[in-house]
Short mmCIF file of C-alpha atoms in Angstrom, two decimals:
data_model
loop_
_atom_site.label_atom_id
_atom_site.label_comp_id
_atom_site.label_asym_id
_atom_site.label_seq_id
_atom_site.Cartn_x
_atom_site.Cartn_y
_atom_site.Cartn_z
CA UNK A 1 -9.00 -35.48 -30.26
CA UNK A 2 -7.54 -35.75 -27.04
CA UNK A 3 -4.08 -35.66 -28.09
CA UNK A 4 -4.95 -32.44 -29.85
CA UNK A 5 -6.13 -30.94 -26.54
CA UNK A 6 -2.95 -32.13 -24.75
CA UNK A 7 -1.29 -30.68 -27.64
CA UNK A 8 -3.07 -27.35 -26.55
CA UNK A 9 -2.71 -27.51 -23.54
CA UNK A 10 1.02 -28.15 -23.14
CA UNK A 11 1.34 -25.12 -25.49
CA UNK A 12 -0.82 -22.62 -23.32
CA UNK A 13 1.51 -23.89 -20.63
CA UNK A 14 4.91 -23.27 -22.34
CA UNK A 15 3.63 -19.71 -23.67
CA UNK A 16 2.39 -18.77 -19.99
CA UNK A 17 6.24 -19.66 -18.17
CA UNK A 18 7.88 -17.86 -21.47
CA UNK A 19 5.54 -14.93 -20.53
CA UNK A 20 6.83 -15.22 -17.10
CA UNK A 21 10.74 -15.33 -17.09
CA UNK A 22 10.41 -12.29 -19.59
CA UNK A 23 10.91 -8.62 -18.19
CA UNK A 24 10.00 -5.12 -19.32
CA UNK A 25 13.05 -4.16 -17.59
CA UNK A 26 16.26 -3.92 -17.94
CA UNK A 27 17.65 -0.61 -16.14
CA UNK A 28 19.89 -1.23 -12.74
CA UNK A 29 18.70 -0.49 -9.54
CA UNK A 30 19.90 -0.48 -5.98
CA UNK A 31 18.21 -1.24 -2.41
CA UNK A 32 19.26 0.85 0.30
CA UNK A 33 17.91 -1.65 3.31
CA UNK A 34 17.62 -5.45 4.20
CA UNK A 35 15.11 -5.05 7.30
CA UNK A 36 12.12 -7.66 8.08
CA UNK A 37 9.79 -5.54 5.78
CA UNK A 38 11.85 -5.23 2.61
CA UNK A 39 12.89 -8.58 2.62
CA UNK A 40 9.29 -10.31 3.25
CA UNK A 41 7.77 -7.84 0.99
CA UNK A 42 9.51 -5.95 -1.36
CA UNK A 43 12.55 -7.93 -2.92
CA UNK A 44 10.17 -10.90 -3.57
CA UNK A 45 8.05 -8.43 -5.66
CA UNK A 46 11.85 -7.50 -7.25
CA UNK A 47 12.57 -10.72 -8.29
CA UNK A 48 9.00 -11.74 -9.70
CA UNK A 49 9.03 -9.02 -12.36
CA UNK A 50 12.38 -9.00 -13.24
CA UNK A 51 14.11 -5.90 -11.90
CA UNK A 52 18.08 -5.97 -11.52
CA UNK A 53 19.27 -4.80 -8.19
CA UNK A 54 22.77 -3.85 -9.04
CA UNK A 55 23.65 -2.75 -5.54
CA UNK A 56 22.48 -3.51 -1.87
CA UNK A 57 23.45 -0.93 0.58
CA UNK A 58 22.99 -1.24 4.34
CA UNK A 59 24.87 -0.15 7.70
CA UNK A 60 26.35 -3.81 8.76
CA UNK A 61 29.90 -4.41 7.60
CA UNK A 62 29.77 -7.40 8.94
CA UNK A 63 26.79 -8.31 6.34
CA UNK A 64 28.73 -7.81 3.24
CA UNK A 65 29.59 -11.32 1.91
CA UNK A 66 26.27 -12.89 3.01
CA UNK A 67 23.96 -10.23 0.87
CA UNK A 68 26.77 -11.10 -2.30
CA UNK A 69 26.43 -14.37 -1.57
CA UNK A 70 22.19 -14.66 -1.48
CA UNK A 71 21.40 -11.54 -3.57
CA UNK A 72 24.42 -11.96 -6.49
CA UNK A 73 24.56 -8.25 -5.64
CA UNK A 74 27.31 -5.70 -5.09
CA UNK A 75 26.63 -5.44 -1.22
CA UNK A 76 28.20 -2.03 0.40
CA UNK A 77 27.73 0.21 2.81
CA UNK A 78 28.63 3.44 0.73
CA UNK A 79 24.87 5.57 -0.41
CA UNK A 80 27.45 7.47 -2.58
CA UNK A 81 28.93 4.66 -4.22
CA UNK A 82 25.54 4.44 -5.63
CA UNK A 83 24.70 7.76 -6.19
CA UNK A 84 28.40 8.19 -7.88
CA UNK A 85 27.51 5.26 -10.35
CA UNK A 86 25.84 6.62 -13.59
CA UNK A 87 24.02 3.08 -14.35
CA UNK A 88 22.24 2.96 -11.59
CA UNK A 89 18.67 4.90 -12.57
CA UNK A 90 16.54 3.98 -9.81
CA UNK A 91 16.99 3.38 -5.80
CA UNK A 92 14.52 1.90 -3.23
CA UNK A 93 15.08 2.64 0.01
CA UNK A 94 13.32 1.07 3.04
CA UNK A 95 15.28 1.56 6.21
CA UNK A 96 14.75 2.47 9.42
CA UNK A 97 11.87 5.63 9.32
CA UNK A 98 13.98 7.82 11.13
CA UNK A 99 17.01 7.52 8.41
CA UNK A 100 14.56 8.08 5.59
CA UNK A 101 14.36 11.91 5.22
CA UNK A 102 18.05 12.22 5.00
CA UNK A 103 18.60 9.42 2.20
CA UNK A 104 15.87 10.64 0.17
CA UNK A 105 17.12 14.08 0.34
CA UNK A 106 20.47 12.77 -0.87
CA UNK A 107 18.79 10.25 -3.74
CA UNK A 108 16.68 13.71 -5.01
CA UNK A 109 19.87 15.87 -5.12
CA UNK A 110 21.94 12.92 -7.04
CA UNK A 111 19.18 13.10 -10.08
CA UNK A 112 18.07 9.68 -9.67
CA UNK A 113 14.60 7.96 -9.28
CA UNK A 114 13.77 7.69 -5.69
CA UNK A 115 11.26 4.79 -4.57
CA UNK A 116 10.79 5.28 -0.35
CA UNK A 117 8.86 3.09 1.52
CA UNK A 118 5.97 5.10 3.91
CA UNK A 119 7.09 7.31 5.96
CA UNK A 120 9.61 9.25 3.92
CA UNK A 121 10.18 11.61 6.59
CA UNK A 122 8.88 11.95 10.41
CA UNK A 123 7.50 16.05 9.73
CA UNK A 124 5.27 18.40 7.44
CA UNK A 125 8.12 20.38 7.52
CA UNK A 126 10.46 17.88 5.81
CA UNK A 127 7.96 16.44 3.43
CA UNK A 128 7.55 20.20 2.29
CA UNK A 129 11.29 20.25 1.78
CA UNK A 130 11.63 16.97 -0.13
CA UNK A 131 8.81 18.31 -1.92
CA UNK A 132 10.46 21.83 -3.02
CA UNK A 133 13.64 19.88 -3.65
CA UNK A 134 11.76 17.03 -5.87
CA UNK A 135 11.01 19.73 -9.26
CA UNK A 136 11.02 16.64 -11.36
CA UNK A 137 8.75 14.49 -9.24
CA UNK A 138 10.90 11.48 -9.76
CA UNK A 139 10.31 10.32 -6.34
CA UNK A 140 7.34 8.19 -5.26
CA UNK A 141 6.27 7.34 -2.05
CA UNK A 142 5.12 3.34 -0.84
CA UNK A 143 1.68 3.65 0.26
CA UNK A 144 1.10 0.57 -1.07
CA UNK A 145 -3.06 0.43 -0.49
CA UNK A 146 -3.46 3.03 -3.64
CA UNK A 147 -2.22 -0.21 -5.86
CA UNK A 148 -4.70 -2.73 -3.98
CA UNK A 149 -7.17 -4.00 -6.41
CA UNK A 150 -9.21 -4.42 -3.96
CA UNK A 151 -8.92 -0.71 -3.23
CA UNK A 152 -9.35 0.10 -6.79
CA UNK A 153 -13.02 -1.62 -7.10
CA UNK A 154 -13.97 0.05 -4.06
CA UNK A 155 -13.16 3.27 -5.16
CA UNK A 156 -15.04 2.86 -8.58
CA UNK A 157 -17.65 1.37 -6.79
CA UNK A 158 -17.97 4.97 -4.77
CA UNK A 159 -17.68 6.96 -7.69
CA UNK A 160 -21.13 5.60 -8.90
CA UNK A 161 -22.44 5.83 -5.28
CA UNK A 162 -23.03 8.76 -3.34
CA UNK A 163 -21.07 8.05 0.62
CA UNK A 164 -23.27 9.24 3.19
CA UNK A 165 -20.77 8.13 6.32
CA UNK A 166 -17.89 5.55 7.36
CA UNK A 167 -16.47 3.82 9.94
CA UNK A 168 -12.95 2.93 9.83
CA UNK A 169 -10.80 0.43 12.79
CA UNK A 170 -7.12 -0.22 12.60
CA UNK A 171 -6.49 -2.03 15.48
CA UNK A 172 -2.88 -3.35 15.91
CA UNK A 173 -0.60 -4.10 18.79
CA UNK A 174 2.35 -2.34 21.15
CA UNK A 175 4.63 -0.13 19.11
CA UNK A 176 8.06 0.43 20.94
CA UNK A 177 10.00 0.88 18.24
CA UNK A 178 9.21 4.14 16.68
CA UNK A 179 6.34 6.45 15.87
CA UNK A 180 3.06 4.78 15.58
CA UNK A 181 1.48 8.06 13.77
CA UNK A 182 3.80 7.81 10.83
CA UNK A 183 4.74 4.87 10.99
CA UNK A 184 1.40 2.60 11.17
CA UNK A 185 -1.65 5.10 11.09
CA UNK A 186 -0.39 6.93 7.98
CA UNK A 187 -2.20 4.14 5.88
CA UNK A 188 -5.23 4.45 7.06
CA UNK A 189 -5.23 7.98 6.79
CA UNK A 190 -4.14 8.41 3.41
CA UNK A 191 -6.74 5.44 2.24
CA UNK A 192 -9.51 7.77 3.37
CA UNK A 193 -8.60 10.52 1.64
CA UNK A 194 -7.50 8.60 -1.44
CA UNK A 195 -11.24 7.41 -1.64
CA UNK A 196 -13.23 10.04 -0.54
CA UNK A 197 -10.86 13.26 -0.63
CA UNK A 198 -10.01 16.64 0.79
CA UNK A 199 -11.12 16.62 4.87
CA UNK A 200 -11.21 18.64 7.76
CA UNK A 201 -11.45 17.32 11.11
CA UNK A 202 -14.08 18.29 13.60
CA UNK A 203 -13.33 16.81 16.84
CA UNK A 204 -10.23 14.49 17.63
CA UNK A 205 -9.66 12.17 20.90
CA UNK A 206 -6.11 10.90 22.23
CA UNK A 207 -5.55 7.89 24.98
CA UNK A 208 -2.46 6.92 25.73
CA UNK A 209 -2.21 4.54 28.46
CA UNK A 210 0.76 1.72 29.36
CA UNK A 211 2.70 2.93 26.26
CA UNK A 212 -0.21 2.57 23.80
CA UNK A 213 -1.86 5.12 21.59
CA UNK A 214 -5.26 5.61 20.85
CA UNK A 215 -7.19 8.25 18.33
CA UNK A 216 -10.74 8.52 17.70
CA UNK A 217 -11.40 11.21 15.11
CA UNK A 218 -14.44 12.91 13.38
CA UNK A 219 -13.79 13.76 9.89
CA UNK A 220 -15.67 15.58 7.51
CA UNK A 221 -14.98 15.29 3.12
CA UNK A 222 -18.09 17.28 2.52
CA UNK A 223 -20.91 15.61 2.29
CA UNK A 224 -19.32 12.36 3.45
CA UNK A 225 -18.44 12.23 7.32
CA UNK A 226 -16.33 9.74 9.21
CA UNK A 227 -14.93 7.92 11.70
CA UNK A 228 -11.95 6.22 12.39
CA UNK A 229 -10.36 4.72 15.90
CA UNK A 230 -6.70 3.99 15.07
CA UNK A 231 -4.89 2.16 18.44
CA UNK A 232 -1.77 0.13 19.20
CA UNK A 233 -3.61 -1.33 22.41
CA UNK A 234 -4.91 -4.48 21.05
CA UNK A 235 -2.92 -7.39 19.59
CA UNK A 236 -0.11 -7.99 16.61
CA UNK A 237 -1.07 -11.30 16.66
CA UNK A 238 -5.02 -10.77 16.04
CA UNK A 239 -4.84 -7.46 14.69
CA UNK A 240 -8.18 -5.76 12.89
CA UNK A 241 -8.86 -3.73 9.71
CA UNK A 242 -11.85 -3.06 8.41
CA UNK A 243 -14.11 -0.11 6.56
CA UNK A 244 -17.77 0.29 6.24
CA UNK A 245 -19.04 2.45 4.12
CA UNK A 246 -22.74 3.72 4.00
CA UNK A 247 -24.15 5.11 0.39
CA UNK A 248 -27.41 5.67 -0.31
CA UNK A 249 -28.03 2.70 -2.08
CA UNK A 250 -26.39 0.03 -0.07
CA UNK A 251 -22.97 -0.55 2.41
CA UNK A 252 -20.15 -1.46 1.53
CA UNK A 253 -18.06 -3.28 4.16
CA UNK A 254 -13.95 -4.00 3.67
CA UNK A 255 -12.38 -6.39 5.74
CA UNK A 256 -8.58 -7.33 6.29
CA UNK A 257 -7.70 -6.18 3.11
CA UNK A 258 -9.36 -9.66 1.81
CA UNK A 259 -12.90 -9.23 1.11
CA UNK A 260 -15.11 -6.55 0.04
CA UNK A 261 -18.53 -7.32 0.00
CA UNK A 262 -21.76 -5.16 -0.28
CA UNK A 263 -25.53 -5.27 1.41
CA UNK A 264 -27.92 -3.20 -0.68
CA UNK A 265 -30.39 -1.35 1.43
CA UNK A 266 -33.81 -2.34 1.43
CA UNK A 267 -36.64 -0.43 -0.57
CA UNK A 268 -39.38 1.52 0.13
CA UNK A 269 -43.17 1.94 -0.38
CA UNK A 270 -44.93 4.90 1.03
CA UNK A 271 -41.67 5.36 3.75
CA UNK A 272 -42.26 1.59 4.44
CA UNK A 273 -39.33 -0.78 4.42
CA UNK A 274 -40.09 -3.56 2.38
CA UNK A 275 -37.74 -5.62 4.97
CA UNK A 276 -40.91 -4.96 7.84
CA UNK A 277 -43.26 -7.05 5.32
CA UNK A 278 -40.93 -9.61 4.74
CA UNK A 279 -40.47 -8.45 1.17
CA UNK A 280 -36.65 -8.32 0.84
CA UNK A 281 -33.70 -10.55 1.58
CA UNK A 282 -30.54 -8.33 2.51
CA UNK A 283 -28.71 -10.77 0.18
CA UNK A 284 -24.53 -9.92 0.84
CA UNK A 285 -22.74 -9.47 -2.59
CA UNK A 286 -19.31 -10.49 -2.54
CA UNK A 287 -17.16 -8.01 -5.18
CA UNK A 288 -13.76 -9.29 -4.96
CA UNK A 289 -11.82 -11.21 -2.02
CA UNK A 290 -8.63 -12.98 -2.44
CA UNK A 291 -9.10 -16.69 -3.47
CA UNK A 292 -6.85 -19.07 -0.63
CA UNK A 293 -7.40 -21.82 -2.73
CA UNK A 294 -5.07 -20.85 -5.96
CA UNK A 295 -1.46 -20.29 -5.31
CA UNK A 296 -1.53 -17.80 -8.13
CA UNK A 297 0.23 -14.23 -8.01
CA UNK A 298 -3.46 -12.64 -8.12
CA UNK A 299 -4.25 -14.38 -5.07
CA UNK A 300 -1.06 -13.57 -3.08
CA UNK A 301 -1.06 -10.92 -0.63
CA UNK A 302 1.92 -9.16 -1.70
CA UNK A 303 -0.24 -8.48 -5.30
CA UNK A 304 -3.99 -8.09 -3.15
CA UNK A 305 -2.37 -5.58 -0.53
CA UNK A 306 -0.80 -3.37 -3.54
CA UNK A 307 3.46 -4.29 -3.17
CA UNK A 308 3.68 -5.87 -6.57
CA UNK A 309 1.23 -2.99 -8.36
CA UNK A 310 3.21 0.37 -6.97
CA UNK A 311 6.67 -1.58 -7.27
CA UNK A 312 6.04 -2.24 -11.15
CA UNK A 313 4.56 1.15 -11.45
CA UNK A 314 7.79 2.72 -10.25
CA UNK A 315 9.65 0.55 -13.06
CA UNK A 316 7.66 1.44 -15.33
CA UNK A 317 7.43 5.20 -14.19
CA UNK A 318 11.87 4.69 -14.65
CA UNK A 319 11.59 3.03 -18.05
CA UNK A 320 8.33 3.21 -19.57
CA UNK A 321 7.88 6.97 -19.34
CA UNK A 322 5.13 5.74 -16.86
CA UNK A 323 2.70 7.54 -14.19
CA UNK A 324 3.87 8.63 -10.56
CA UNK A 325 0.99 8.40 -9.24
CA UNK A 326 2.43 8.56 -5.26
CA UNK A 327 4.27 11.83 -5.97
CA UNK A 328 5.85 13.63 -2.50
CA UNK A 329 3.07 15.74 -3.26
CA UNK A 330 0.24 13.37 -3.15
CA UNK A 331 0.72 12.72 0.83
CA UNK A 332 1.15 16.53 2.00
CA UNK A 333 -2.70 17.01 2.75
CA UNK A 334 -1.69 12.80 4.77
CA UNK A 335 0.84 13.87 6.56
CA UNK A 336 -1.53 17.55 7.67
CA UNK A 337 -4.51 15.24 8.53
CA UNK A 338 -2.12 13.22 10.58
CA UNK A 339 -0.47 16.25 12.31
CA UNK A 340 -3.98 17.24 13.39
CA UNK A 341 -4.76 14.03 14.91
CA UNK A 342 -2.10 13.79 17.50
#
């Protein structure tokens, strides 16, 4: 008998690594961008499922042979060399923010699939131009949260639930080095309208003091309300992230991306909490945090904060006749709710 189960088990093993190496794709791709971000985030996600980088294109001459030599890569520092080469179907970019708007419009006019890390572009007015000039919708945008699973329970969770309010913190550190609106707060902005929809804000608050920025903002989706304090004056090293949201049966609370639990709200006799005569434990429900225990892919943070989920969505959106779910379009009503903030 317990041969047989080794037997089994050696077999589930060899079946899950064959699952593994294979790939659903086979298309080329190139990378316009070897910063910090793309290389602790996205080209790990590349490599995991399988997607063939044909080209890596960035401003450094001097960079050429090292990318060949640790990507196996055509490494250049010509967009149109890519954009000239008809076996290249796809391009992710993730640059510097300020270069984005004019390599996407480029990547749009050339026909090709278009994958741009947040922001695309630093105005409405551009967005509304890559928009117009995007008929096909064969570009999608990184905002990465939209593919969080965590994100995705939450937002079933508040389909069955009716929001009364929220309270939203993104509290990170100095920003020197570009535009802290579109370049940090546009993720919080878009994940409250991505779970609770349309808004208009009613009253709006901006400190800026020793180079830091600060917004506190009412916002109305209805019959939900909100608020959110977005600020670069606290830390990078200790930074915060959390949402609370109040239904009318219970709160659900968000934290780090990591955890989301929920606290259903006591019951009532006659108007009377049951809570006042010690009748009901707030007992905390835990819906879905990432395990730290298991090195698995489901409990790394590239696949919990949403990188591996949009990045295989744009594959399969290029291969697989596939969703875009983060069409230009989708972050117009983002980028007018962040306009209004500042």
């Amino acid at each position: 008998m317990k041969n047989l189960i080794d037997s089994g088990i050696q077999r589930w093993r060899s079946l899950r690594n064959r699952k593994m190496l294979q790939s659903s794709y086979s298309a080329c791709y190139a990378f316009v961008g070897v910063g910090s971000h793309a290389l602790q985030n996205l080209y790990p996600v590349l490599q995991y499922l399988g997607i063939r980088l044909k080209y890596i294109c960035f401003k450094s001459p001097d960079k050429l042979a090292l990318i060949e030599r640790r990507f196996s890569v055509n490494a250049t520092t010509s967009l149109d060399t890519i954009l000239n080469d008809s076996e290249v179907k796809g391009i992710f970019v993730c640059t510097s923010p300020q270069s984005h708007y004019e390599i996407c419009s480029r990547v749009i006019a050339s026909g090709k699939y278009l994958f741009v890390e947040k922001p695309p572009c630093q105005t409405l007015e551009q967005l509304e131009y890559l928009i117009a000039a995007d008929k096909q919708q064969v570009a999608m945008v990184g905002m990465q949260k939209r593919y969080s699973p965590i994100i995705w329970t939450l937002k079933k969770q508040l389909a069955k639930s009716k929001p009364i309010n929220y309270t939203l913190s993104y509290h990170t550190g100095l920003y020197p080095e570009g535009n802290p609106l579109t370049d940090l707060f546009i993720h919080p902005v878009d994940l409250v309208l991505y779970l609770f929809g349309n808004a208009e804000l009613k009253s709006v608050q901006q400190i800026d003091r020793n180079g830091t920025m600060t917004i506190q903002g009412l916002i109305s989706h209805g019959t939900a309300k909100g608020y959110i304090e977005l600020s670069t004056a606290y830390s990078w090293t200790n930074p915060k992230e959390t949402l609370y949201v109040n239904t009318q049966a219970g709160e659900y609370r968000l934290e780090q991306m990591e955890r989301l639990c929920y606290y259903p709200h006591p019951k009532r006799i006659a108007g009377i909490p049951l809570e006042k005569l010690g009748l009901f434990t707030n007992a905390e429900q835990t819906l879905i945090e990432r395990n730290n225990f298991n090195p698995l892919a489901a409990n790394n943070q590239l696949y919990t904060q949403g990188f591996l989920s949009e990045i295989r969505a744009f594959a399969d959106m290029v291969e697989l006749s596939g969703e875009n779910r983060s069409p230009l379009s989708s972050i117009d009503a983002t980028y007018k709710l962040l306009l209004s903030l500042k």
